[in-house]
Every structure is written in C-alpha cells, then in structure tokens.
Short mmCIF file of C-alpha atoms and ligand atoms in Angstrom, two decimals:
data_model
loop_
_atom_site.label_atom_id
_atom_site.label_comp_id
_atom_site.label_asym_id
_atom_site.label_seq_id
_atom_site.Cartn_x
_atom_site.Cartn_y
_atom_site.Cartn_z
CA UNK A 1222 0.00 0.00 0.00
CA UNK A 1223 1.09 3.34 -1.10
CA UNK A 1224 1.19 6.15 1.56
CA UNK A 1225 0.30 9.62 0.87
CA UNK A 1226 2.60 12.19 2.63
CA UNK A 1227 2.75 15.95 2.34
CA UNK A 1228 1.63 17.90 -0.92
CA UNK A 1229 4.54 18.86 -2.85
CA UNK A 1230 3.29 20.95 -5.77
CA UNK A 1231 -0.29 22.24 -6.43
CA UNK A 1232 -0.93 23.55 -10.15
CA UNK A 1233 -3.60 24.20 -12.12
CA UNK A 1234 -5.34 21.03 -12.76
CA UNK A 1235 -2.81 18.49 -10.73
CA UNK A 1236 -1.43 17.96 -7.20
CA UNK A 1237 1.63 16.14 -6.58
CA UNK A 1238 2.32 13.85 -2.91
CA UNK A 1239 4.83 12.79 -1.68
CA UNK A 1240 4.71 9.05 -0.59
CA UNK A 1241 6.88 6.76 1.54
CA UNK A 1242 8.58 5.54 -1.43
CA UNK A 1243 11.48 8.67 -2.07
CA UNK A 1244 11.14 7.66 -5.70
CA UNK A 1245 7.92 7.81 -6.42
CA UNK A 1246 5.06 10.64 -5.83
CA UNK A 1247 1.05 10.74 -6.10
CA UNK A 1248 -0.51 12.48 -9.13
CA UNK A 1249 -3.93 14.07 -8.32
CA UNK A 1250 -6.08 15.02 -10.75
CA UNK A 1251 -8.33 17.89 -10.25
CA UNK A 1252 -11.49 18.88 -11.77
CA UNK A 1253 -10.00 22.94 -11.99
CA UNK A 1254 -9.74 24.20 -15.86
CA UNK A 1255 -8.11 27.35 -16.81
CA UNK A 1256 -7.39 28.76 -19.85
CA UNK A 1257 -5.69 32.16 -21.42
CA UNK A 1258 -2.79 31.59 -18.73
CA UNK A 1259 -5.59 31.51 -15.62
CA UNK A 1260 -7.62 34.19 -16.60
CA UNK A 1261 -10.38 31.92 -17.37
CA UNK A 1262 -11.78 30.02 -14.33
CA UNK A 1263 -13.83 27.53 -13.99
CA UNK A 1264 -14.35 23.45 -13.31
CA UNK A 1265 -14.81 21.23 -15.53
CA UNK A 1266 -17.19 18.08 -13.55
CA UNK A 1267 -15.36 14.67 -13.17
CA UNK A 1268 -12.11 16.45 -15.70
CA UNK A 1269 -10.19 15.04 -12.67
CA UNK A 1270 -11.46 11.16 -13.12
CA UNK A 1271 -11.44 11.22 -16.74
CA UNK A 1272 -7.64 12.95 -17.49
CA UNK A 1273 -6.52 10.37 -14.81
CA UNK A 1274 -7.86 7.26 -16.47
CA UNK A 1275 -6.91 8.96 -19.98
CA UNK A 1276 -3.46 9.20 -18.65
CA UNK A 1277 -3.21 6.41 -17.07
CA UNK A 1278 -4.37 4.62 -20.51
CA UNK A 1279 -2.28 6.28 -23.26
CA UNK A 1280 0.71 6.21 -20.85
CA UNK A 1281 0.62 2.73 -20.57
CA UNK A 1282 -0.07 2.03 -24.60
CA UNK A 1283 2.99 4.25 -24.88
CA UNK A 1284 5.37 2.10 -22.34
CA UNK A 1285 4.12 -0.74 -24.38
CA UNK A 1286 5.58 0.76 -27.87
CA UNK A 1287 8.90 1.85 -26.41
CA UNK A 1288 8.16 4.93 -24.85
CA UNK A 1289 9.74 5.55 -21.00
CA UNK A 1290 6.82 7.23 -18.94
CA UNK A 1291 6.77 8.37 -15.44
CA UNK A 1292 3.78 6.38 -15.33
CA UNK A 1293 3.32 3.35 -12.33
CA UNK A 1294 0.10 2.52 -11.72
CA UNK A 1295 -3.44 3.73 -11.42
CA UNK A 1296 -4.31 4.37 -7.46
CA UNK A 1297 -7.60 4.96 -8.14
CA UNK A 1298 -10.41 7.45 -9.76
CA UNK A 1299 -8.22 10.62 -9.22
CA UNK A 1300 -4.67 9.17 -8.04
CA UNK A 1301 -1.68 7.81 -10.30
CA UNK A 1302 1.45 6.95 -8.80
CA UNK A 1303 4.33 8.05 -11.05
CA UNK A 1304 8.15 8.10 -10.99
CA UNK A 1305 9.39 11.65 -9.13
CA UNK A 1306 10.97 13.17 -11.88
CA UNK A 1307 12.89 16.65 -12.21
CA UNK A 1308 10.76 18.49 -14.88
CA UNK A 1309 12.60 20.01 -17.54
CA UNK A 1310 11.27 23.40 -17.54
CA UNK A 1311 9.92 23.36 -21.62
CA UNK A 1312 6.78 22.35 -22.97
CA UNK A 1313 6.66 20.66 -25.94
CA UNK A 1314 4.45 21.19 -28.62
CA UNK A 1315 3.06 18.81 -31.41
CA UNK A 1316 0.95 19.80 -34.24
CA UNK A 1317 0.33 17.76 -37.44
CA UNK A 1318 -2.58 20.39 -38.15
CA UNK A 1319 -2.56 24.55 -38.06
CA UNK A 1320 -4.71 25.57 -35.43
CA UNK A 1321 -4.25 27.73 -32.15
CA UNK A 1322 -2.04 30.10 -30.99
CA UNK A 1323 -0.12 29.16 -34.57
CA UNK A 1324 -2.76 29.90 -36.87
CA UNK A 1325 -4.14 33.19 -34.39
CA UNK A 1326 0.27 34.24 -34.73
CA UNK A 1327 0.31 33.75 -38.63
CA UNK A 1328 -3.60 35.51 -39.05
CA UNK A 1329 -4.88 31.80 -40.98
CA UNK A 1330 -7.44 30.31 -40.60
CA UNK A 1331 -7.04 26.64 -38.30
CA UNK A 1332 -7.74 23.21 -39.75
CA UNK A 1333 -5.14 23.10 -42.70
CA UNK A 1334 -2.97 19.77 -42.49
CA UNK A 1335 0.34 20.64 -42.36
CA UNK A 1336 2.93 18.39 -44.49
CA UNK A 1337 5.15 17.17 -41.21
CA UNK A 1338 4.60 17.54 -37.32
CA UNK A 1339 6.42 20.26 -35.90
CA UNK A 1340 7.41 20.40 -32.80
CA UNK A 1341 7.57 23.58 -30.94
CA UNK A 1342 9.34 24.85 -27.25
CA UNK A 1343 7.73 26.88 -24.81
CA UNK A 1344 10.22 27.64 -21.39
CA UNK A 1345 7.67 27.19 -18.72
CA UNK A 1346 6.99 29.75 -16.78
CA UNK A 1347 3.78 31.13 -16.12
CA UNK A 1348 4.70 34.53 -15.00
CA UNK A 1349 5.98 35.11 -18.84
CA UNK A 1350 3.25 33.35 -20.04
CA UNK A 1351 5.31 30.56 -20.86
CA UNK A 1352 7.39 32.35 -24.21
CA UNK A 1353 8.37 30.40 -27.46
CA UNK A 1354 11.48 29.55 -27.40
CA UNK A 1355 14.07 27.87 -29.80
CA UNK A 1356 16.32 24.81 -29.28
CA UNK A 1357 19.57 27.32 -29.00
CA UNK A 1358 17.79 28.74 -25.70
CA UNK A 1359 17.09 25.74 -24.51
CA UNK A 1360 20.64 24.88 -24.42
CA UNK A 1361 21.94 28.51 -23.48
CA UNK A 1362 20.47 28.64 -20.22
CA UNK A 1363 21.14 25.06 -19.58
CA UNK A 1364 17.32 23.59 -19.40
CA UNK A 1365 18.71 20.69 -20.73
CA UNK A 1366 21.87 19.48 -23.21
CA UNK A 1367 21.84 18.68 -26.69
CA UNK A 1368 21.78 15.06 -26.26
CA UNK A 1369 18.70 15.46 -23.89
CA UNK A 1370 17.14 17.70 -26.42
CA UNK A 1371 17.83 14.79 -29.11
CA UNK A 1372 16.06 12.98 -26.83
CA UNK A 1373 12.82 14.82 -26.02
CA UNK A 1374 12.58 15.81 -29.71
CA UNK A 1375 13.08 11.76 -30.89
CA UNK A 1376 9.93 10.79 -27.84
CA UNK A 1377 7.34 13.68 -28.89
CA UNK A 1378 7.76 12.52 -32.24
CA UNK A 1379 7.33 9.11 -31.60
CA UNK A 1380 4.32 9.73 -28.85
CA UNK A 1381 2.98 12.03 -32.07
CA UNK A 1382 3.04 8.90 -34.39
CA UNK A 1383 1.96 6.63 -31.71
CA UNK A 1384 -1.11 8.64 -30.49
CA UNK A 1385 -1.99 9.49 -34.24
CA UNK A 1386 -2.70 6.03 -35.21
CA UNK A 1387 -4.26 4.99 -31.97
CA UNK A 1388 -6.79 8.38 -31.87
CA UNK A 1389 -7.17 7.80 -36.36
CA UNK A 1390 -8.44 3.99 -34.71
CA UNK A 1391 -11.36 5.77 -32.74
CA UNK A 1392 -12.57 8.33 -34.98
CA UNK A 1393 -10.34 10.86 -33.47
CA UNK A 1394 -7.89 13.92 -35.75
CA UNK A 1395 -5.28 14.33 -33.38
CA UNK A 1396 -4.40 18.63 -34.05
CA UNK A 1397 -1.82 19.14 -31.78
CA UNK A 1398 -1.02 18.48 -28.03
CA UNK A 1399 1.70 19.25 -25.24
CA UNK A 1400 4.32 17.06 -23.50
CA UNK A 1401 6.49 17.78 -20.39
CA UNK A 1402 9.72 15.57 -19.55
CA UNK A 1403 11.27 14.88 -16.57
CA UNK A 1404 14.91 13.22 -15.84
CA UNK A 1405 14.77 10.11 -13.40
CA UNK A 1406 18.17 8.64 -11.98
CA UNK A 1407 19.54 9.70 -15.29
CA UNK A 1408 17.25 9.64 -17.99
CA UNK A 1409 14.65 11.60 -19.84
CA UNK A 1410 11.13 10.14 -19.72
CA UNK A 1411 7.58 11.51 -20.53
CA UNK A 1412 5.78 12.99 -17.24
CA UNK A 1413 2.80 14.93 -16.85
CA UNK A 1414 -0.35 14.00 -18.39
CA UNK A 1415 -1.64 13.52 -22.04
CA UNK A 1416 -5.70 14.38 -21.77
CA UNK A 1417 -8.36 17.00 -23.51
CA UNK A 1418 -6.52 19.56 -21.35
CA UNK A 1419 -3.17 19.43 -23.17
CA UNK A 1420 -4.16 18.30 -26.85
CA UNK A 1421 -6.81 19.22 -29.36
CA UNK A 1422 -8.67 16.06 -30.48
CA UNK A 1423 -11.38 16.99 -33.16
CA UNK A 1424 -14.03 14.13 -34.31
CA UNK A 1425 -12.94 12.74 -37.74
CA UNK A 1426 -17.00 12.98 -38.86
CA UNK A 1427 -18.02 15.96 -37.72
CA UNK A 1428 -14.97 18.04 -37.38
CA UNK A 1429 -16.38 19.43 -33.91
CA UNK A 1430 -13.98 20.03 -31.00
CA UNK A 1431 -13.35 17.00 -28.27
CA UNK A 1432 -11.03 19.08 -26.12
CA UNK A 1433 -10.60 22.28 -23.91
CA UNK A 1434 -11.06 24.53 -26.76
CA UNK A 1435 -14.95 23.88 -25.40
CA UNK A 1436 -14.43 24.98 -22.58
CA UNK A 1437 -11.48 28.14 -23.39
CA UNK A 1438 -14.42 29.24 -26.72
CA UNK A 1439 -17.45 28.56 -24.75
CA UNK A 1440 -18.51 26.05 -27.12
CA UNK A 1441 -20.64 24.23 -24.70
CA UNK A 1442 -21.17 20.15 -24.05
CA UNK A 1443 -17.54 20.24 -22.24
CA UNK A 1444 -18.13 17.10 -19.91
CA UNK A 1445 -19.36 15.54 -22.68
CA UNK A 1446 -16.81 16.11 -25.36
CA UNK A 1447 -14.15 14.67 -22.67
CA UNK A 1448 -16.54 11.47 -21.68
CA UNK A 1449 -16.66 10.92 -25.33
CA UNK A 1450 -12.91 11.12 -25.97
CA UNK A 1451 -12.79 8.56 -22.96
CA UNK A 1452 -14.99 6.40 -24.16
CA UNK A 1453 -13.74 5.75 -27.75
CA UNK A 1454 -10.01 5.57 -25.91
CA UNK A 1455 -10.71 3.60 -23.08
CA UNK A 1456 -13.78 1.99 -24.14
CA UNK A 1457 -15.57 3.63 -20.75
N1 UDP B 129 -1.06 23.56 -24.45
C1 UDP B 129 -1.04 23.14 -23.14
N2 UDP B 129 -0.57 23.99 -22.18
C2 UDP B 129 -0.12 25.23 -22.46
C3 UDP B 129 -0.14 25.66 -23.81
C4 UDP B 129 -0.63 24.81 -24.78
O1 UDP B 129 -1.42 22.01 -22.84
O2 UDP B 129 0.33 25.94 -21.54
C5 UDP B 129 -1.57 22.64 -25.50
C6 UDP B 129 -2.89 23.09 -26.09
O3 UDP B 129 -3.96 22.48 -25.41
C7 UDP B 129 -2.79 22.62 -27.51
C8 UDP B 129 -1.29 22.67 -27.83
O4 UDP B 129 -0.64 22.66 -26.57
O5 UDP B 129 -3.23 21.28 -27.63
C9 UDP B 129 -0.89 23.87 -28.65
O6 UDP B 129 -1.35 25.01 -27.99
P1 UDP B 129 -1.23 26.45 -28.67
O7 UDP B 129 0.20 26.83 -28.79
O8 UDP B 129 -2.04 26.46 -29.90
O9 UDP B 129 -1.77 27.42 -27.57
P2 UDP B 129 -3.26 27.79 -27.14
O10 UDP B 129 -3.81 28.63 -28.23
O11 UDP B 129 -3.97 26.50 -26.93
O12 UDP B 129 -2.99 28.50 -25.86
#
C-alpha cells in the first residue's frame, strides 16, 4: 500500500504527494480548468477522473511501444502513482494540423494539415506566459543538453506517431497536443499528463472540438466532449 505524505506541488489542474517511497510521488487530478494563462476560471465536472484514467491509458499504450513514462500505476479514480521526476522546464508542442495560438500568430485560418509535425518549445513559466522559445535557448540557459534535447525531440515525435494512429483507430484527428519531460536517476522520460486539457482532439466525422477549446471558446457540451474522448479511448 502506497502512503500519501505531504503535498509537494499544487498547479492548475494536478497535485503532486509525496509518498513513503522517495522515488515515487502521487498524481492528483483535479477537476480545476483554466485557460488564457488563468484568466479563465472555472471546473470542468469529473475532468479530474477522466484525465486520470486517460493518462493512465495512453501512458501505458505508450510504455508498451517503447516509450519511458513516469507512469506506475493507477491508485484509483483521481490518483496515479508516477516516478518523481525533475521536470525540464519546456513544454513541448506537437501539431500535425494549423490551429491555435499558430494559426491566431500567422492571421490563418485553423484546420489546414500541415505536411510534417512540428514540434515547438515553450520555457515554462507562467509569470511570462510561458514564451516560445528555440532549441539554442534551450541549451543557453542550460534547461537541458543537446543530447537530452535529441532525446525529447526523438519521444514527442514518436508519442505524435503513436497517439496518431491509436486516436485515427477511434474516430479521433489528433491537431496538436503538449508534452512535459522529466529526468529520473539519469534519464529523460515523458511525465505529466496527455488528456483534452493538453491536446486538441477533433471528431474525424463531424470536425467538432473533443477538447478544452470547449471549454477556453465557450462552445458548450464540455463534460461531454471529454466522456466521449474517454470512451472511444478507453472503451468507458
Ligand atoms: N497547451 C497546453 N498547455 C499550455 C499551452 C498549450 O497544454 O500551456 C496545449 C494546447 O492544449 C494545444 C497545444 O498545446 O493542444 C498547442 O497550444 P497552442 O500553442 O495552440 O496554444 P493555445 O492557443 O492553446 O494556448
């Protein structure tokens, strides 16, 4: 049995515990949804229970194909226990198709395929809004080396092709999503969370939004776009 200790972190949708183990923590998952760097407010009911079993589900399909997660087990409806990793302070972004903060920065319109992922850096810090950044910074300020960056550039792509197929499988046009890393004795792995918070997932039929654009656009039926998304995935 796993014992919960103190909180360690709180953020905006998670809450990390320590636990008796020094090497692993809990990973809560909170119904709380912001958007537009916290601005926006609000919850989103059950988020917490659905991004944890989401996680807990594509994190385990992607230790399966080769990918090193932070990912342990499933505690329960809202828990995960996960490796206790030092998070490299970028976010990494995937996009196979324009949309966002990309299309809004280039004045097009979203949806157009583009001919090859890209991925993208963001130094995370919410104060700045968390800035674009380019692999040079990223390796001027020491946030990690060039072999790490190899690395974290080599997993997001492969998590990209991965996740592509798997959401193509279910009806799903994976857009774009966001990764975090960690290091563990050593080595880079995939931490955080992969869920309707940190990806845009649009339905293959109908082209409508599955993910937190809902909820950031006021698009209404937010529960059930991520219920939906969990229920094609997870088959729940
Ligand atoms: N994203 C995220 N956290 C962030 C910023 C972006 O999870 O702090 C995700 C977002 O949900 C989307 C992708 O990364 O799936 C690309 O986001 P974009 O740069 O378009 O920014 P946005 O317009 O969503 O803020």
């Amino acid at each position: 049995m796993t014992k919960q200790l103190e909180k360690i972190y709180e953020g905006k949708a998670k809450i990390l515990y320590l636990t008796d183990n020094p090497d692993q923590v809990i990973q809560h998952f909170k119904d709380d949804a912001t958007a537009f760097n916290a601005q926006k407010r609000g919850t989103i009911a059950d988020k917490g229970v659905m991004n944890n079993m989401l996680t807990a589900h594509l994190f385990e399909f992607l230790e399966k194909n080769g990918v090193k997660t932070h990912f342990v087990k499933k505690l329960n409806d809202r828990d995960m226990l996960v490796k206790k990793v030092s998070i490299v302070p970028v976010e990494v972004v995937v996009r196979n198709v324009l949309a966002g903060s990309l299309a809004k920065k280039l004045g097009k319109d979203e949806g157009s395929q583009l001919a090859h992922p890209v991925v993208e850096y963001y130094y995370k810090d919410d104060a700045l809004g968390d800035p674009m950044i380019m692999p040079d910074h990223v390796l001027v300020f020491g946030w990690a080396t060039q072999s790490e960056l190899d690395t974290i550039r080599a997993a997001a792509l492969r998590v990209n092709g991965l996740l592509l197929e798997l959401f193509k499988n279910h009806g799903i046009r994976l857009v774009d999503f966001k990764l975090e890393f960690g290091r563990f004795k050593g080595e880079i792995i995939l931490a955080d969370e992969f869920s309707p918070d940190t990806s845009r997932l649009w339905d293959m039929e109908s082209g409508e939004k599955m993910d937190k654009d809902r909820f950031r656009r006021d698009l209404g039926k937010v529960e059930e776009s991520y219920r939906e998304v969990v229920r094609r995935i997870c088959g729940q």
